[in-house]
């Protein structure tokens, strides 16, 4: 669907069930949300309706450059061990044999996500049937990361912040972030035309939007603005109560 359900803001199973019933069958979670408990909650919901949903989760890649730009072999090994452990933990928590989309959580450095061992990990996981698609999310440096993706043509799904304001204030940390909107949109267009699955996040974090002079500002309009730009296939919209599900579901009709 054009709008998906971001599960990170709730630990209430009935809310996730209501979201699926309302048409939000793309569910976004991650291994680090609530220290793994968010995946457990989502897993309990989808256990009886796995075929009804598309599940996206995330894992961390903590590989660090050395001063000369290279990577220590022991650090690479530890990173891969951690990624494998995270993948298996996600599968267990979500009570599923496969995860539709697995993303690198919060990518920042192209050299890290394009390390041959990191790419090899995702290729192997897909071949083994643990995942169906792989990609990355990014909160910062997204223009450079998208540009690298369009050059290297490896990752299949990319999730980046995108809203009408071109910036956001994180509701949990209070941190401010902004980006070069025109430059980002150029790279988003290229990626989408290549067949990359494009997902927007932080769609409401720029505040309510007005569509036209006579239209009141609303978060519903913030979602409609994203859809009108035709840059993404769907959005991961965090919803924390039934009122937000009801408002956002109007975008689906």
mmCIF file of C-alpha atoms in Angstrom:
data_model
loop_
_atom_site.group_PDB
_atom_site.id
_atom_site.type_symbol
_atom_site.label_atom_id
_atom_site.label_comp_id
_atom_site.label_asym_id
_atom_site.label_seq_id
_atom_site.Cartn_x
_atom_site.Cartn_y
_atom_site.Cartn_z
ATOM 1 C CA UNK A 1 0.000 0.000 0.000
ATOM 2 C CA UNK A 2 1.111 3.628 -0.388
ATOM 3 C CA UNK A 3 1.238 3.996 3.404
ATOM 4 C CA UNK A 4 2.735 1.455 5.799
ATOM 5 C CA UNK A 5 2.629 1.076 9.562
ATOM 6 C CA UNK A 6 5.712 1.983 11.593
ATOM 7 C CA UNK A 7 5.461 -0.215 14.690
ATOM 8 C CA UNK A 8 8.303 1.395 16.622
ATOM 9 C CA UNK A 9 6.025 3.706 18.606
ATOM 10 C CA UNK A 10 3.766 1.099 20.152
ATOM 11 C CA UNK A 11 3.923 -2.100 22.167
ATOM 12 C CA UNK A 12 0.171 -2.680 21.900
ATOM 13 C CA UNK A 13 -0.772 -5.734 19.751
ATOM 14 C CA UNK A 14 -4.348 -4.540 19.260
ATOM 15 C CA UNK A 15 -3.011 -1.395 17.568
ATOM 16 C CA UNK A 16 -1.027 -3.448 15.050
ATOM 17 C CA UNK A 17 -4.034 -5.671 14.360
ATOM 18 C CA UNK A 18 -6.172 -2.577 13.816
ATOM 19 C CA UNK A 19 -3.562 -1.159 11.442
ATOM 20 C CA UNK A 20 -3.538 -4.325 9.343
ATOM 21 C CA UNK A 21 -7.343 -4.412 9.284
ATOM 22 C CA UNK A 22 -7.325 -0.773 8.101
ATOM 23 C CA UNK A 23 -5.096 -1.677 5.124
ATOM 24 C CA UNK A 24 -1.618 -0.974 6.497
ATOM 25 C CA UNK A 25 -0.223 -4.417 5.711
ATOM 26 C CA UNK A 26 3.365 -3.193 5.251
ATOM 27 C CA UNK A 27 4.827 -3.340 8.787
ATOM 28 C CA UNK A 28 8.135 -1.711 9.718
ATOM 29 C CA UNK A 29 10.038 -2.760 12.840
ATOM 30 C CA UNK A 30 13.670 -3.254 13.867
ATOM 31 C CA UNK A 31 15.893 -5.311 16.134
ATOM 32 C CA UNK A 32 16.877 -2.315 18.258
ATOM 33 C CA UNK A 33 13.346 -1.038 18.945
ATOM 34 C CA UNK A 34 12.550 -1.575 22.625
ATOM 35 C CA UNK A 35 15.624 -3.830 22.767
ATOM 36 C CA UNK A 36 14.033 -6.447 20.567
ATOM 37 C CA UNK A 37 10.664 -6.448 22.293
ATOM 38 C CA UNK A 38 8.999 -4.574 19.426
ATOM 39 C CA UNK A 39 9.770 -7.455 17.077
ATOM 40 C CA UNK A 40 8.396 -9.904 19.665
ATOM 41 C CA UNK A 41 5.142 -7.938 19.855
ATOM 42 C CA UNK A 42 4.839 -7.767 16.053
ATOM 43 C CA UNK A 43 5.646 -11.475 15.856
ATOM 44 C CA UNK A 44 2.787 -12.324 18.191
ATOM 45 C CA UNK A 45 0.399 -10.376 15.968
ATOM 46 C CA UNK A 46 1.490 -11.831 12.646
ATOM 47 C CA UNK A 47 1.827 -15.438 13.815
ATOM 48 C CA UNK A 48 -1.723 -16.144 12.692
ATOM 49 C CA UNK A 49 -1.728 -13.813 9.670
ATOM 50 C CA UNK A 50 1.775 -13.992 8.198
ATOM 51 C CA UNK A 51 0.518 -14.184 4.616
ATOM 52 C CA UNK A 52 -1.434 -10.954 5.097
ATOM 53 C CA UNK A 53 1.588 -8.735 5.706
ATOM 54 C CA UNK A 54 4.933 -7.555 4.372
ATOM 55 C CA UNK A 55 7.497 -7.361 7.171
ATOM 56 C CA UNK A 56 10.468 -5.018 7.156
ATOM 57 C CA UNK A 57 13.045 -5.157 9.929
ATOM 58 C CA UNK A 58 16.518 -3.755 10.482
ATOM 59 C CA UNK A 59 19.896 -4.715 11.886
ATOM 60 C CA UNK A 60 22.945 -2.710 12.868
ATOM 61 C CA UNK A 61 26.277 -2.837 11.024
ATOM 62 C CA UNK A 62 28.898 -1.603 13.459
ATOM 63 C CA UNK A 63 31.905 -1.881 11.166
ATOM 64 C CA UNK A 64 34.374 0.983 11.728
ATOM 65 C CA UNK A 65 37.035 2.441 9.440
ATOM 66 C CA UNK A 66 40.573 2.551 10.744
ATOM 67 C CA UNK A 67 42.613 5.751 10.435
ATOM 68 C CA UNK A 68 43.947 4.684 7.023
ATOM 69 C CA UNK A 69 40.437 3.915 5.768
ATOM 70 C CA UNK A 70 40.848 0.138 5.888
ATOM 71 C CA UNK A 71 38.979 -2.375 8.042
ATOM 72 C CA UNK A 72 40.586 -4.693 10.580
ATOM 73 C CA UNK A 73 39.934 -8.360 9.798
ATOM 74 C CA UNK A 74 38.926 -9.098 13.389
ATOM 75 C CA UNK A 75 36.422 -6.208 13.272
ATOM 76 C CA UNK A 76 34.954 -7.564 10.031
ATOM 77 C CA UNK A 77 34.550 -11.013 11.588
ATOM 78 C CA UNK A 78 32.890 -9.635 14.710
ATOM 79 C CA UNK A 79 30.566 -7.493 12.597
ATOM 80 C CA UNK A 80 29.462 -10.485 10.535
ATOM 81 C CA UNK A 81 28.953 -12.580 13.671
ATOM 82 C CA UNK A 82 26.793 -9.816 15.131
ATOM 83 C CA UNK A 83 24.793 -9.470 11.904
ATOM 84 C CA UNK A 84 24.124 -13.214 11.774
ATOM 85 C CA UNK A 85 23.070 -13.247 15.414
ATOM 86 C CA UNK A 86 20.784 -10.262 14.850
ATOM 87 C CA UNK A 87 19.199 -11.862 11.799
ATOM 88 C CA UNK A 88 18.493 -15.105 13.648
ATOM 89 C CA UNK A 89 17.119 -13.184 16.644
ATOM 90 C CA UNK A 90 14.763 -11.250 14.372
ATOM 91 C CA UNK A 91 13.477 -14.423 12.708
ATOM 92 C CA UNK A 92 12.826 -15.990 16.101
ATOM 93 C CA UNK A 93 11.173 -12.895 17.569
ATOM 94 C CA UNK A 94 8.958 -12.403 14.529
ATOM 95 C CA UNK A 95 8.006 -16.094 14.528
ATOM 96 C CA UNK A 96 8.671 -16.414 10.816
ATOM 97 C CA UNK A 97 10.905 -18.393 8.462
ATOM 98 C CA UNK A 98 11.658 -15.347 6.349
ATOM 99 C CA UNK A 99 11.642 -11.555 6.538
ATOM 100 C CA UNK A 100 10.448 -9.750 3.428
ATOM 101 C CA UNK A 101 12.862 -6.810 3.710
ATOM 102 C CA UNK A 102 15.936 -6.515 5.908
ATOM 103 C CA UNK A 103 17.630 -3.126 6.104
ATOM 104 C CA UNK A 104 20.891 -1.882 7.535
ATOM 105 C CA UNK A 105 19.690 0.405 10.318
ATOM 106 C CA UNK A 106 20.921 3.996 10.067
ATOM 107 C CA UNK A 107 23.619 3.682 7.395
ATOM 108 C CA UNK A 108 26.042 6.618 7.267
ATOM 109 C CA UNK A 109 29.202 5.531 5.417
ATOM 110 C CA UNK A 110 29.156 4.106 1.864
ATOM 111 C CA UNK A 111 32.477 2.356 2.501
ATOM 112 C CA UNK A 112 30.868 0.348 5.302
ATOM 113 C CA UNK A 113 27.689 -0.756 3.576
ATOM 114 C CA UNK A 114 29.586 -1.599 0.370
ATOM 115 C CA UNK A 115 32.246 -3.644 2.119
ATOM 116 C CA UNK A 116 32.398 -6.968 0.280
ATOM 117 C CA UNK A 117 31.692 -8.938 3.466
ATOM 118 C CA UNK A 118 28.590 -6.894 4.270
ATOM 119 C CA UNK A 119 27.224 -7.311 0.761
ATOM 120 C CA UNK A 120 28.113 -11.002 0.849
ATOM 121 C CA UNK A 121 26.125 -11.395 4.057
ATOM 122 C CA UNK A 122 22.941 -10.096 2.424
ATOM 123 C CA UNK A 123 23.436 -12.121 -0.738
ATOM 124 C CA UNK A 124 23.843 -15.291 1.336
ATOM 125 C CA UNK A 125 20.818 -14.513 3.525
ATOM 126 C CA UNK A 126 18.644 -14.030 0.447
ATOM 127 C CA UNK A 127 19.952 -17.207 -1.182
ATOM 128 C CA UNK A 128 19.189 -19.151 2.008
ATOM 129 C CA UNK A 129 15.625 -17.786 2.009
ATOM 130 C CA UNK A 130 15.980 -15.863 5.266
ATOM 131 C CA UNK A 131 15.125 -12.600 3.514
ATOM 132 C CA UNK A 132 13.477 -11.664 0.234
ATOM 133 C CA UNK A 133 15.088 -8.263 -0.259
ATOM 134 C CA UNK A 134 17.817 -6.183 1.362
ATOM 135 C CA UNK A 135 18.687 -2.532 1.632
ATOM 136 C CA UNK A 136 19.456 0.267 4.058
ATOM 137 C CA UNK A 137 17.865 3.123 5.955
ATOM 138 C CA UNK A 138 19.630 6.402 6.570
ATOM 139 C CA UNK A 139 18.951 9.367 8.822
ATOM 140 C CA UNK A 140 21.969 11.404 7.665
ATOM 141 C CA UNK A 141 24.192 11.658 4.595
ATOM 142 C CA UNK A 142 21.356 10.240 2.526
ATOM 143 C CA UNK A 143 22.200 12.097 -0.688
ATOM 144 C CA UNK A 144 25.712 10.627 -0.778
ATOM 145 C CA UNK A 145 24.416 7.175 0.146
ATOM 146 C CA UNK A 146 21.747 7.276 -2.555
ATOM 147 C CA UNK A 147 24.265 8.497 -5.105
ATOM 148 C CA UNK A 148 26.574 5.605 -4.222
ATOM 149 C CA UNK A 149 23.648 3.201 -4.483
ATOM 150 C CA UNK A 150 22.775 4.465 -7.938
ATOM 151 C CA UNK A 151 26.376 3.936 -9.022
ATOM 152 C CA UNK A 152 26.974 0.518 -7.467
ATOM 153 C CA UNK A 153 23.451 -0.886 -8.046
ATOM 154 C CA UNK A 154 23.470 -3.422 -5.217
ATOM 155 C CA UNK A 155 20.818 -2.600 -2.625
ATOM 156 C CA UNK A 156 17.193 -3.319 -3.512
ATOM 157 C CA UNK A 157 15.293 -1.190 -0.976
ATOM 158 C CA UNK A 158 16.191 2.213 0.475
ATOM 159 C CA UNK A 159 14.422 4.146 3.234
ATOM 160 C CA UNK A 160 15.211 7.830 3.760
ATOM 161 C CA UNK A 161 13.616 10.804 5.541
ATOM 162 C CA UNK A 162 11.346 12.714 3.173
ATOM 163 C CA UNK A 163 8.662 15.292 3.883
ATOM 164 C CA UNK A 164 7.313 18.642 2.696
ATOM 165 C CA UNK A 165 9.648 20.624 4.945
ATOM 166 C CA UNK A 166 12.959 18.967 4.081
ATOM 167 C CA UNK A 167 13.823 18.594 7.754
ATOM 168 C CA UNK A 168 12.561 17.115 10.984
ATOM 169 C CA UNK A 169 12.871 17.155 14.745
ATOM 170 C CA UNK A 170 13.089 13.652 16.188
ATOM 171 C CA UNK A 171 10.190 13.176 18.598
ATOM 172 C CA UNK A 172 12.246 11.009 20.971
ATOM 173 C CA UNK A 173 15.718 12.546 20.972
ATOM 174 C CA UNK A 174 14.730 16.085 19.980
ATOM 175 C CA UNK A 175 17.569 16.089 17.448
ATOM 176 C CA UNK A 176 17.220 18.287 14.364
ATOM 177 C CA UNK A 177 18.102 17.090 10.874
ATOM 178 C CA UNK A 178 17.772 18.628 7.428
ATOM 179 C CA UNK A 179 18.851 17.765 3.906
ATOM 180 C CA UNK A 180 19.271 19.172 0.424
ATOM 181 C CA UNK A 181 15.768 18.414 -0.863
ATOM 182 C CA UNK A 182 16.399 19.017 -4.602
ATOM 183 C CA UNK A 183 19.581 16.912 -4.550
ATOM 184 C CA UNK A 184 17.821 14.152 -2.636
ATOM 185 C CA UNK A 185 14.895 14.115 -5.056
ATOM 186 C CA UNK A 186 17.220 13.757 -8.042
ATOM 187 C CA UNK A 187 18.789 10.633 -6.533
ATOM 188 C CA UNK A 188 15.385 9.285 -5.439
ATOM 189 C CA UNK A 189 14.101 9.599 -9.008
ATOM 190 C CA UNK A 190 17.114 7.760 -10.391
ATOM 191 C CA UNK A 191 16.780 4.983 -7.834
ATOM 192 C CA UNK A 192 13.051 4.544 -8.391
ATOM 193 C CA UNK A 193 13.474 4.409 -12.169
ATOM 194 C CA UNK A 194 16.094 1.690 -11.653
ATOM 195 C CA UNK A 195 13.484 -0.409 -9.834
ATOM 196 C CA UNK A 196 14.750 0.169 -6.300
ATOM 197 C CA UNK A 197 12.021 0.006 -3.661
ATOM 198 C CA UNK A 198 11.860 3.528 -2.219
ATOM 199 C CA UNK A 199 10.400 4.089 1.248
ATOM 200 C CA UNK A 200 9.907 7.431 2.983
ATOM 201 C CA UNK A 201 10.196 7.915 6.738
ATOM 202 C CA UNK A 202 9.822 10.984 8.978
ATOM 203 C CA UNK A 203 6.918 11.937 6.733
ATOM 204 C CA UNK A 204 5.029 13.673 9.536
ATOM 205 C CA UNK A 205 8.064 14.852 11.493
ATOM 206 C CA UNK A 206 8.184 18.051 9.447
ATOM 207 C CA UNK A 207 4.832 19.033 10.930
ATOM 208 C CA UNK A 208 1.326 19.285 9.449
ATOM 209 C CA UNK A 209 0.989 20.349 5.838
ATOM 210 C CA UNK A 210 -1.576 22.418 3.925
ATOM 211 C CA UNK A 211 -2.419 21.422 0.348
ATOM 212 C CA UNK A 212 -3.722 24.573 -1.262
ATOM 213 C CA UNK A 213 -4.562 27.926 0.285
ATOM 214 C CA UNK A 214 -7.998 26.871 1.571
ATOM 215 C CA UNK A 215 -6.891 23.567 3.053
ATOM 216 C CA UNK A 216 -6.283 23.276 6.760
ATOM 217 C CA UNK A 217 -2.930 21.951 7.880
ATOM 218 C CA UNK A 218 -2.965 18.284 8.849
ATOM 219 C CA UNK A 219 -0.678 15.285 9.132
ATOM 220 C CA UNK A 220 -2.958 13.552 6.646
ATOM 221 C CA UNK A 221 -1.945 16.225 4.146
ATOM 222 C CA UNK A 222 1.696 15.612 4.997
ATOM 223 C CA UNK A 223 1.272 12.056 3.734
ATOM 224 C CA UNK A 224 -0.681 13.211 0.695
ATOM 225 C CA UNK A 225 2.145 15.634 -0.139
ATOM 226 C CA UNK A 226 4.683 12.784 -0.152
ATOM 227 C CA UNK A 227 2.453 10.677 -2.415
ATOM 228 C CA UNK A 228 1.923 13.591 -4.800
ATOM 229 C CA UNK A 229 5.669 13.890 -5.432
ATOM 230 C CA UNK A 230 5.778 10.313 -6.793
ATOM 231 C CA UNK A 231 9.266 9.690 -5.381
ATOM 232 C CA UNK A 232 8.515 6.646 -3.216
ATOM 233 C CA UNK A 233 6.537 3.423 -3.340
ATOM 234 C CA UNK A 234 5.368 3.569 0.265
ATOM 235 C CA UNK A 235 5.978 5.177 3.651
ATOM 236 C CA UNK A 236 6.789 3.817 7.089
ATOM 237 C CA UNK A 237 4.543 6.021 9.226
ATOM 238 C CA UNK A 238 4.802 5.583 12.992
ATOM 239 C CA UNK A 239 1.356 5.492 14.577
ATOM 240 C CA UNK A 240 0.860 5.430 18.315
ATOM 241 C CA UNK A 241 -2.916 5.402 18.747
ATOM 242 C CA UNK A 242 -6.181 4.495 17.041
ATOM 243 C CA UNK A 243 -6.916 8.113 16.100
ATOM 244 C CA UNK A 244 -3.745 8.263 14.018
ATOM 245 C CA UNK A 245 -4.665 5.006 12.290
ATOM 246 C CA UNK A 246 -8.095 6.410 11.463
ATOM 247 C CA UNK A 247 -6.678 9.687 10.115
ATOM 248 C CA UNK A 248 -3.922 8.086 8.084
ATOM 249 C CA UNK A 249 -6.208 5.403 6.663
ATOM 250 C CA UNK A 250 -8.059 8.121 4.759
ATOM 251 C CA UNK A 251 -4.968 8.440 2.568
ATOM 252 C CA UNK A 252 -5.499 4.851 1.396
ATOM 253 C CA UNK A 253 -8.957 5.567 -0.026
#
